[in-house]
Short mmCIF file of C-alpha atoms in Angstrom, two decimals:
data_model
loop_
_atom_site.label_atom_id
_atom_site.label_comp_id
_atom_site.label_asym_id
_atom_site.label_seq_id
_atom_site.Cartn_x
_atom_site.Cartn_y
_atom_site.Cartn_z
CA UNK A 1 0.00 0.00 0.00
CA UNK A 2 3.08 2.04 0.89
CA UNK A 3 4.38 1.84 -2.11
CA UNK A 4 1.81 2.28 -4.46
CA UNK A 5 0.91 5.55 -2.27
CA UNK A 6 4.34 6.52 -3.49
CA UNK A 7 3.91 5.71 -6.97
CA UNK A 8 0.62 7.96 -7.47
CA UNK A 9 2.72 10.99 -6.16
CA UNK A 10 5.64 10.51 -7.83
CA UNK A 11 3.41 10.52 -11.00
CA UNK A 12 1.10 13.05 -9.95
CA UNK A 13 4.31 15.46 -9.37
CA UNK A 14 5.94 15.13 -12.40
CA UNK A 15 2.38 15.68 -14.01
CA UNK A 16 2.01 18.90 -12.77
CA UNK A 17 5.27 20.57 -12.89
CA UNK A 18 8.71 18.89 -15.00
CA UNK A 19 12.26 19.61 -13.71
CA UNK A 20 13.60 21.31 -16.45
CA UNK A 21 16.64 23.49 -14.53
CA UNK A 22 20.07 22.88 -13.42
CA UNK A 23 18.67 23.75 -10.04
CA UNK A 24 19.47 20.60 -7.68
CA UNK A 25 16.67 21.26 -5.76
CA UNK A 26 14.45 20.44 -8.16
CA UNK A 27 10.52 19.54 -7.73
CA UNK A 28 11.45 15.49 -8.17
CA UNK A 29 14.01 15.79 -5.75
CA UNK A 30 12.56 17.91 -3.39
CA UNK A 31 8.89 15.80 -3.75
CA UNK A 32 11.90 13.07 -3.00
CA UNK A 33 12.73 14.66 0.40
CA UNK A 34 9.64 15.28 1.08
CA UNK A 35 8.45 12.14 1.13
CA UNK A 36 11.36 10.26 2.27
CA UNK A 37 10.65 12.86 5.72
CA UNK A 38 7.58 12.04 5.29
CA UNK A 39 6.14 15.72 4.68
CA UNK A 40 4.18 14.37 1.58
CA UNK A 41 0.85 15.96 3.58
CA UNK A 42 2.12 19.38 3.39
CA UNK A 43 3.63 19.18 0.01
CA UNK A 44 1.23 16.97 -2.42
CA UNK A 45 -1.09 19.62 -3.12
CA UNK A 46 -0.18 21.08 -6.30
CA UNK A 47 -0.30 25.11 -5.65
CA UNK A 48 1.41 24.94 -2.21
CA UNK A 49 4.64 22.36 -3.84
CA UNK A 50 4.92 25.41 -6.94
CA UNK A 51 5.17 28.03 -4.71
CA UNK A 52 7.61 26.08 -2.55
CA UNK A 53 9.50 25.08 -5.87
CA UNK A 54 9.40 28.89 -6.86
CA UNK A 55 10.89 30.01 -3.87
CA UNK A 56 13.81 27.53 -3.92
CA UNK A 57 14.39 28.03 -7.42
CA UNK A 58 14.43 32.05 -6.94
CA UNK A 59 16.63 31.42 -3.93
CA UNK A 60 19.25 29.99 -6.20
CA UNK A 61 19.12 31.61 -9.12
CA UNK A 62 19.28 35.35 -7.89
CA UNK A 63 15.76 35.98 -9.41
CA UNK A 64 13.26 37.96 -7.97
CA UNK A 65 10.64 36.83 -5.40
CA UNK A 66 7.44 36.29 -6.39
CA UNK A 67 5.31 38.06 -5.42
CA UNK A 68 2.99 36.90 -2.51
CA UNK A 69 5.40 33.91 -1.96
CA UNK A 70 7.42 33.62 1.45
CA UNK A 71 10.74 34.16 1.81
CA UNK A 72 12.58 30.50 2.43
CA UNK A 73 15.81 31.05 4.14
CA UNK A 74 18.75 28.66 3.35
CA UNK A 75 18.72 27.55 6.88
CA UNK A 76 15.40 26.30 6.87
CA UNK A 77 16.44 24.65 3.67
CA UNK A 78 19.89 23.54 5.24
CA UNK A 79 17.47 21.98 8.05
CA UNK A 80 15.70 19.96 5.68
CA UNK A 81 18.41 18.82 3.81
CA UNK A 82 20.41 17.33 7.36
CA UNK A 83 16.80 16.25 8.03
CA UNK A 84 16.71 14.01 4.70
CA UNK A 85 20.33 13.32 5.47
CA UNK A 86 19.88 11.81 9.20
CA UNK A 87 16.66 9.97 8.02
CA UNK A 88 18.32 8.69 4.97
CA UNK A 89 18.62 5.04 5.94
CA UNK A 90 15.41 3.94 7.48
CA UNK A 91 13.35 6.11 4.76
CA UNK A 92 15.18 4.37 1.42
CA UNK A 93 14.61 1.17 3.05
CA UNK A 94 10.62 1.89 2.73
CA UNK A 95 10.81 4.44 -0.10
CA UNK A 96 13.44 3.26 -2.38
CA UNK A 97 14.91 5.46 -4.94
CA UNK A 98 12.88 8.26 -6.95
CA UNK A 99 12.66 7.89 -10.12
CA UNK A 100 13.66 10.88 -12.21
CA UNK A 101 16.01 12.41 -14.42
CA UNK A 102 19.56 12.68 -12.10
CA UNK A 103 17.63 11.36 -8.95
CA UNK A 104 20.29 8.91 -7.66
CA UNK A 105 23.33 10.78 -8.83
CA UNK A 106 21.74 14.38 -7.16
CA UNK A 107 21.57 12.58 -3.72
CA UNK A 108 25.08 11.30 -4.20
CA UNK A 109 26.63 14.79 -4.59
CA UNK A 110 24.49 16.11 -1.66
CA UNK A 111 25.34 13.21 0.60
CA UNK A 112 28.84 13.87 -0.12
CA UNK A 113 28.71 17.25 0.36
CA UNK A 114 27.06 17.37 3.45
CA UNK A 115 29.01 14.90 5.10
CA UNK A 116 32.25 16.36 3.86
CA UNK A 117 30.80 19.71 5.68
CA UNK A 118 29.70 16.94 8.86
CA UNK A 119 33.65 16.31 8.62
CA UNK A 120 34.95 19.38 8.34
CA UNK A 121 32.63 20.00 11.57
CA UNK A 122 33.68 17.19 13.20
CA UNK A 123 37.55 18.30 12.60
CA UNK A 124 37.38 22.03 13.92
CA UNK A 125 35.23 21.14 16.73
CA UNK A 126 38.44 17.89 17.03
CA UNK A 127 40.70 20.98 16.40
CA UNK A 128 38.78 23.22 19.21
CA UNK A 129 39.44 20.38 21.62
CA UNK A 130 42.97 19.71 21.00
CA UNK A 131 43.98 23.84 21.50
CA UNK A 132 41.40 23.96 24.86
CA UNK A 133 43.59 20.70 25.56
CA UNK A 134 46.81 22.52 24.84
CA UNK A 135 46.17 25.51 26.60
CA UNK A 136 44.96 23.75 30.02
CA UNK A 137 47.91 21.79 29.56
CA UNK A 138 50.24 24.85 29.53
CA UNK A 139 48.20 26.35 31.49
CA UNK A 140 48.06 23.67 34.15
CA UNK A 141 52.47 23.41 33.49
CA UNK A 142 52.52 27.20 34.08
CA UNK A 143 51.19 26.92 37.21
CA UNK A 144 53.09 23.76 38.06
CA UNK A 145 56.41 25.73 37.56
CA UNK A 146 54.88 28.64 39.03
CA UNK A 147 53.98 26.46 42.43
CA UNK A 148 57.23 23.86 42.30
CA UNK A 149 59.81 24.22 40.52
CA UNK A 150 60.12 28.49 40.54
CA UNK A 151 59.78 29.00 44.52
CA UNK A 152 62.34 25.81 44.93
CA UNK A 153 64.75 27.53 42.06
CA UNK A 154 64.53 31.15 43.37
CA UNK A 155 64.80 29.34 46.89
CA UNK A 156 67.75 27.52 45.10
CA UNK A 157 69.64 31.12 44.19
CA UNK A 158 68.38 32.62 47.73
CA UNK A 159 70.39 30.02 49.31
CA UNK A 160 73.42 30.43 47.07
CA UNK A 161 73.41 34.64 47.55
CA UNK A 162 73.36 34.07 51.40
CA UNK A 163 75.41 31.43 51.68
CA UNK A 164 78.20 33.07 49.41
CA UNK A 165 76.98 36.80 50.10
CA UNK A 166 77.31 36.61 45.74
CA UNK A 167 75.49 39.54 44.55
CA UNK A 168 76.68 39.02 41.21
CA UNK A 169 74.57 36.49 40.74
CA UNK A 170 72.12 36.77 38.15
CA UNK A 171 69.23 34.56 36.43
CA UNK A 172 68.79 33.57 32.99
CA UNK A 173 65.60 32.25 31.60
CA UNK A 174 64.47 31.23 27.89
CA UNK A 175 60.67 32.18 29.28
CA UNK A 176 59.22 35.16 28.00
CA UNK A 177 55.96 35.49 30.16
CA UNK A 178 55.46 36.19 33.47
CA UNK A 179 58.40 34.38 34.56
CA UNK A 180 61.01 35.59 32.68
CA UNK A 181 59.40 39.31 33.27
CA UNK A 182 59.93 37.99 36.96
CA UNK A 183 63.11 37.03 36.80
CA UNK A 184 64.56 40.13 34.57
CA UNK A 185 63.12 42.46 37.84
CA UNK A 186 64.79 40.21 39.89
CA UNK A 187 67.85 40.93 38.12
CA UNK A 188 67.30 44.15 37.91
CA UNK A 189 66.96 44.76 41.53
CA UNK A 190 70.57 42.66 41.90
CA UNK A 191 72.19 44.96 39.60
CA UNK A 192 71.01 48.13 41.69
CA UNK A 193 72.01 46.34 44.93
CA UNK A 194 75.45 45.59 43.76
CA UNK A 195 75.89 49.11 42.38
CA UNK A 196 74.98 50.14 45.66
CA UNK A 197 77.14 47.33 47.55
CA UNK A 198 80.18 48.66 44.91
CA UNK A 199 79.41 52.41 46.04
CA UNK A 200 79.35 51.70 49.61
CA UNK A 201 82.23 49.54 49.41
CA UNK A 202 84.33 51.91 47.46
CA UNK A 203 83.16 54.82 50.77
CA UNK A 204 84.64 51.92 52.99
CA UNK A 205 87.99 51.73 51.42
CA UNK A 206 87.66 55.55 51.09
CA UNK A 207 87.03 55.71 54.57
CA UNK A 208 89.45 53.18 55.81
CA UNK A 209 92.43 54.95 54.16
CA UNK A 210 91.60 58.41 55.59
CA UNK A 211 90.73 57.01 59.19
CA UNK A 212 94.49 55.47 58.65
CA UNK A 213 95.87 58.87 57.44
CA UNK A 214 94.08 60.39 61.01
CA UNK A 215 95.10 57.92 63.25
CA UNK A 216 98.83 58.74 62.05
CA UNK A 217 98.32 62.71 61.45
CA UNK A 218 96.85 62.76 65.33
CA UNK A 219 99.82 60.25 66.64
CA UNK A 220 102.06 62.80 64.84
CA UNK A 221 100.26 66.00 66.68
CA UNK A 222 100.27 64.23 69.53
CA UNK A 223 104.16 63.86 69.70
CA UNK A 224 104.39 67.52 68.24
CA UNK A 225 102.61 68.97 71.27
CA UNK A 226 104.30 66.96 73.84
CA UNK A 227 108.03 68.11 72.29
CA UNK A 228 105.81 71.67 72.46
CA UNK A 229 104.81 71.29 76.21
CA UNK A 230 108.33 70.27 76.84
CA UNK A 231 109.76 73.44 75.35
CA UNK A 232 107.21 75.66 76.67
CA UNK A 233 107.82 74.12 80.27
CA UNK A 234 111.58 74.91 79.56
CA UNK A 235 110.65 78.77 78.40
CA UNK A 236 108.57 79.28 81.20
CA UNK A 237 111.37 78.09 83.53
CA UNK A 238 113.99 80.56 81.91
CA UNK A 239 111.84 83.02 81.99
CA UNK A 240 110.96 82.46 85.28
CA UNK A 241 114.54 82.84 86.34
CA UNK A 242 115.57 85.52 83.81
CA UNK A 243 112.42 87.44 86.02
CA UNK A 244 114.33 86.33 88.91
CA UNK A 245 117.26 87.66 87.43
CA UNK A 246 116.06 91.00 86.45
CA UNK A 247 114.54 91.58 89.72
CA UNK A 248 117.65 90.89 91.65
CA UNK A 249 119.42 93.31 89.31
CA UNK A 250 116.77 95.73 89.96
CA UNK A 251 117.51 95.38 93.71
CA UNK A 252 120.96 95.38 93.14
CA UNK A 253 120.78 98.98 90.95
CA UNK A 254 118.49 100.57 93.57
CA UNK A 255 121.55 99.32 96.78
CA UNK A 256 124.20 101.20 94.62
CA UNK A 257 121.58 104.04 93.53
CA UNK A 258 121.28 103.77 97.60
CA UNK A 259 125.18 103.96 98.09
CA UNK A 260 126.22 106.26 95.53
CA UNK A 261 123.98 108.52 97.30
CA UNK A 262 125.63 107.69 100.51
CA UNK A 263 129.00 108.31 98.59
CA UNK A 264 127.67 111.67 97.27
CA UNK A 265 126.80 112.93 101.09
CA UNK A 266 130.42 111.52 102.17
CA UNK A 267 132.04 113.29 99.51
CA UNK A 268 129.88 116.56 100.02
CA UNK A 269 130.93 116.18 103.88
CA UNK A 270 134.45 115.77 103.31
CA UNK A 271 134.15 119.20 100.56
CA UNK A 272 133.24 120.55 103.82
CA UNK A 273 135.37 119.22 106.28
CA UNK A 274 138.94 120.42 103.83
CA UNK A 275 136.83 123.95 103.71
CA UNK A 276 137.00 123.98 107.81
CA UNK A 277 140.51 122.46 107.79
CA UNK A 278 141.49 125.24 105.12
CA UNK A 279 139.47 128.52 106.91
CA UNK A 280 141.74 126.20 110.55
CA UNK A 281 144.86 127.29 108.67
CA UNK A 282 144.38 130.54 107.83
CA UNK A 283 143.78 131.71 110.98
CA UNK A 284 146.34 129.47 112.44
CA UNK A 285 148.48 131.16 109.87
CA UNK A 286 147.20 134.77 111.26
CA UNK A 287 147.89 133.79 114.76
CA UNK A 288 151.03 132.79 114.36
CA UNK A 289 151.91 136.14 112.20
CA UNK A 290 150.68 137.68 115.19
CA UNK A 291 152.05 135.79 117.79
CA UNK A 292 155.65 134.95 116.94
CA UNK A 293 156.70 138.18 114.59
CA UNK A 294 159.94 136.82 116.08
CA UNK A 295 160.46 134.11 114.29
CA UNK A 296 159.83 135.60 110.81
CA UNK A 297 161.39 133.01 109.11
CA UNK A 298 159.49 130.35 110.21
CA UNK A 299 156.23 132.50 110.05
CA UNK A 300 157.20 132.54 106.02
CA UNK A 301 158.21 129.26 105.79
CA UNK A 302 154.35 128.18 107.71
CA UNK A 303 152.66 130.81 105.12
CA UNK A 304 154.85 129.10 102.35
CA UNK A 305 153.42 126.10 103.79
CA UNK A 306 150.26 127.23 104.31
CA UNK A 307 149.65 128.69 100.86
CA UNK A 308 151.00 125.43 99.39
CA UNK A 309 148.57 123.69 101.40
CA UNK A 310 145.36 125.90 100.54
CA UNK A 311 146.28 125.26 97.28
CA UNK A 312 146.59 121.63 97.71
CA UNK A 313 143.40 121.85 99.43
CA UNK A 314 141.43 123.99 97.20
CA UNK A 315 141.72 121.18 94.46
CA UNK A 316 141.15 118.27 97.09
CA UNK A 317 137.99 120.46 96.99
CA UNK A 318 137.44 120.80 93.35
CA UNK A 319 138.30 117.31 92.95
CA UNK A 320 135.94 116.18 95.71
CA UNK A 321 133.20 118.66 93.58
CA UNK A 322 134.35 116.34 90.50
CA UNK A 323 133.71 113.28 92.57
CA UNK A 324 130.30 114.68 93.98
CA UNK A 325 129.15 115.13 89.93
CA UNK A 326 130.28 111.69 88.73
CA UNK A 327 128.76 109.83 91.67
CA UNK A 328 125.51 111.99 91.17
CA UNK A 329 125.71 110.96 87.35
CA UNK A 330 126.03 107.54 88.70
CA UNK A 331 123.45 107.55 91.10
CA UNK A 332 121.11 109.28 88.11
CA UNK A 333 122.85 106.13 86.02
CA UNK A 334 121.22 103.54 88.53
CA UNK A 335 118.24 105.05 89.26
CA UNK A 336 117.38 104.59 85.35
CA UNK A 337 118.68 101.26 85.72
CA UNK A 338 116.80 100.35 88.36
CA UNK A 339 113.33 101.61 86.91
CA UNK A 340 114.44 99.96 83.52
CA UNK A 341 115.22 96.68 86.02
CA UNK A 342 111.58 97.26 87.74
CA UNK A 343 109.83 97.42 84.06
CA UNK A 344 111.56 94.41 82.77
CA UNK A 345 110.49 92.86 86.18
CA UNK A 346 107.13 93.85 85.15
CA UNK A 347 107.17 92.96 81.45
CA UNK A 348 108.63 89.29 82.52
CA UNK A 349 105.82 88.69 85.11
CA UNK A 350 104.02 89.12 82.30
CA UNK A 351 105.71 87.52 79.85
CA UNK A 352 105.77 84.50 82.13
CA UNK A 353 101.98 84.27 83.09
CA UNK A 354 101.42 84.27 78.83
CA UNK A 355 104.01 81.75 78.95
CA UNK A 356 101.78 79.86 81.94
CA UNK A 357 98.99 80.39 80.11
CA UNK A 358 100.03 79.01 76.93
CA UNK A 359 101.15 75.79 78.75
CA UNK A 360 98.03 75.45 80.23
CA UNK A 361 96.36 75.70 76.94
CA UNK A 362 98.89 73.37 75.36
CA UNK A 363 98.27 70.71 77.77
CA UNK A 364 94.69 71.48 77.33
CA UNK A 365 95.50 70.87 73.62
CA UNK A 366 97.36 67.83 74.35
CA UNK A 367 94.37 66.16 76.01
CA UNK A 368 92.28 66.97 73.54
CA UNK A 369 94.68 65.77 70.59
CA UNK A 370 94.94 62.38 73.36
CA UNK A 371 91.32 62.06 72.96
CA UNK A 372 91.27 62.70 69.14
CA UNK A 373 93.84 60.00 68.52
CA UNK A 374 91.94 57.55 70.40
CA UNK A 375 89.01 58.37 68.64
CA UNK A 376 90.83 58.24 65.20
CA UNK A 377 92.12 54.79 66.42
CA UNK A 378 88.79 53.24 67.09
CA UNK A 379 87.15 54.76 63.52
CA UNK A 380 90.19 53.13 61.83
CA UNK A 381 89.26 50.06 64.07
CA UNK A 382 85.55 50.06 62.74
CA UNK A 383 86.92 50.86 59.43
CA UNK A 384 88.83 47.92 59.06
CA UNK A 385 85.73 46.42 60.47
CA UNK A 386 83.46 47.74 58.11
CA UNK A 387 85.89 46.84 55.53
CA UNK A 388 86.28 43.04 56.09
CA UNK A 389 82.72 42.58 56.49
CA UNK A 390 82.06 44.63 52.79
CA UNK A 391 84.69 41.75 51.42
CA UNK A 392 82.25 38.92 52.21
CA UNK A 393 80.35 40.62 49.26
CA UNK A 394 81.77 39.21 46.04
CA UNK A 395 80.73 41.94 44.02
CA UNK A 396 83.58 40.72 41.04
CA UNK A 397 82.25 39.87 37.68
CA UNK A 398 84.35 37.17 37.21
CA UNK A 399 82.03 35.54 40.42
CA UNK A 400 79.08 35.96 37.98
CA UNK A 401 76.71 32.38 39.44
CA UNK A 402 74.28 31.76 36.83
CA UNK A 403 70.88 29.94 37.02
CA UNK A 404 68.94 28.84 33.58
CA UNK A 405 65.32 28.51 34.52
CA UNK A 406 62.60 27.19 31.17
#
């Protein structure tokens, strides 16, 4: 019953309407689908199959709609087509071929062509999987690195920098994501650290040699003032006796200022005395012209006398005058000595409380300098410190410690 069912449309289709186009979808073929879907109810009526026919055809061929006809949109007809396509089998089983003009070589070219686009499906959506496959894979190995084998590598070089205080050490990676950005910061931030471990290091040596030029410039200060001390101690001794000296000298001047004043009253006494002794004679000499006219001769022989010694007595006075001037120009003499003396005095008291002074400050001095050379000794102690623990640093780049991380 089936198939003579079949048989009446297939005639009654080819009745109304013949395929007389290229167009694949012709009205055999497509009464062919229809019925192999089993859509004959929908498309055995004559008008409704033309239009459907008209549309297809117009589809395809870039023609004009016609009017009053819907608009059939190649995914409805792509539908239809997988539809035939999955139903294939179980439908050519009951139907059997069409009979037509192309029928069974038209099916063949669509059946290949749909399942070469059901292949080309099934490889990108094959292709889709592998790449989602790849990338969780990399993804998935990215992390692995990320959470094993990075932290125990950068633990690796952590160790190696403090164990060998290395700051030269540097990474090298073939990565050029996130880990290789990592690791070129990283290096980055040991190349500023050992720029700053070479500046510090070069203030260290700096600082070590000057702290050693100190210590010696204060131990030779230090020696300097002490020979200083030493010779103003001596200077403030000699000047201290030199004061002694003076002042001695000044008592010394003012005793013979004293006796050359003595001398001067002596000598102006003794002026007076020969006056006396000289006025004596005369009158001694007038008495005894008066007395002893007898003895005339010896009266002129005592005047003789007497007038040789007034005359001798008159220059014992000058000369005594003479003597009175010189030891008055002596006394004058000693006076200006002894104020000369008494101002020296002065000037050396002075002279030697400067000189006090000065050794007071110069020991002053020496204490400090004592305390500056101790205090240049311990900087060029912590120097030397600082030094040997800046050459635990290998900061060399012949020390360059490598680490290749993929």
């Amino acid at each position: 019953m089936a198939a003579s069912f079949l048989g009446k449309r297939q005639k009654r289709s080819v009745a109304q309407a013949e395929c007389s186009c290229s167009f694949s979808m012709c009205i055999k073929k497509l009464r062919c689908q229809c019925l192999l879907v089993g859509a004959h109810s929908c498309c055995c009526k004559g008008l409704a199959f033309t239009r459907i026919w008209r549309s297809l055809h117009a589809a395809n061929t870039g023609d004009s709609w016609p009017p009053g006809l819907p608009r059939i949109s190649c995914r409805y007809r792509l539908i239809r087509s997988a539809r035939v396509v999955m139903g294939w089998t179980s439908s050519m089983q009951t139907a059997g071929p069409v009979p037509g003009r192309g029928g069974w070589q038209s099916w063949s070219l669509r059946s290949r062509f749909f399942l070469a686009a059901a292949l080309a499906l099934c490889v990108t959506v094959l292709m889709v999987v592998l790449l989602l496959q790849s990338a969780l894979t990399s993804a998935d190995q990215q992390e692995r690195v990320q959470r094993y084998e990075l932290p125990a590598q950068l633990q690796s070089v952590a160790a190696r920098v403090q164990a060998q205080l290395n700051l030269a050490t540097r990474l090298q990676t073939t990565d050029k994501a996130e880990i290789g950005r990592m690791c070129e910061q990283l290096n980055r931030f040991l190349e500023r650290l050992h720029t700053a471990f070479r500046d510090v290091r070069t203030s260290v040596n700096a600082i070590h040699a000057n702290a050693g030029s100190i210590a010696r410039g204060n131990q030779d200060l230090a020696q300097r003032t002490e020979t200083e001390v030493a010779a103003l101690e001596h200077s403030a001794s000699s000047m201290e006796e030199l004061a002694t000296s003076v002042q001695q000298n000044a008592e010394t001047a003012h005793m013979a200022s004293s006796l050359s004043s003595n001398a001067t009253d002596v000598a102006r006494q003794g002026g007076e005395l020969m006056t006396q002794v000289v006025e004596h004679m005369q009158s001694i000499a007038q008495r005894s012209g008066a007395a002893a006219r007898e003895i005339r001769d010896l009266i002129q022989e005592s005047n003789a006398r007497v007038s040789n010694g007034a005359q001798h007595v008159e220059q014992a006075g000058a000369t005594m005058q003479d003597i009175v001037q010189a030891v008055q120009r002596v006394s004058d003499l000693m006076q200006s000595i002894a104020s000369a003396s008494q101002e020296q005095a002065r000037g050396l008291s002075s002279v030697t409380q400067s000189t006090k002074q000065m050794e007071q400050v110069t020991q002053q001095n020496m204490a400090l300098v004592d305390e500056v050379a101790a205090a240049a000794a311990q900087l060029e102690a912590e120097a030397t410190r600082l030094h040997d623990l800046m050459g635990a640093f290998h900061l060399e780049q012949n020390s360059t410690m490598t680490l290749a991380l993929r």
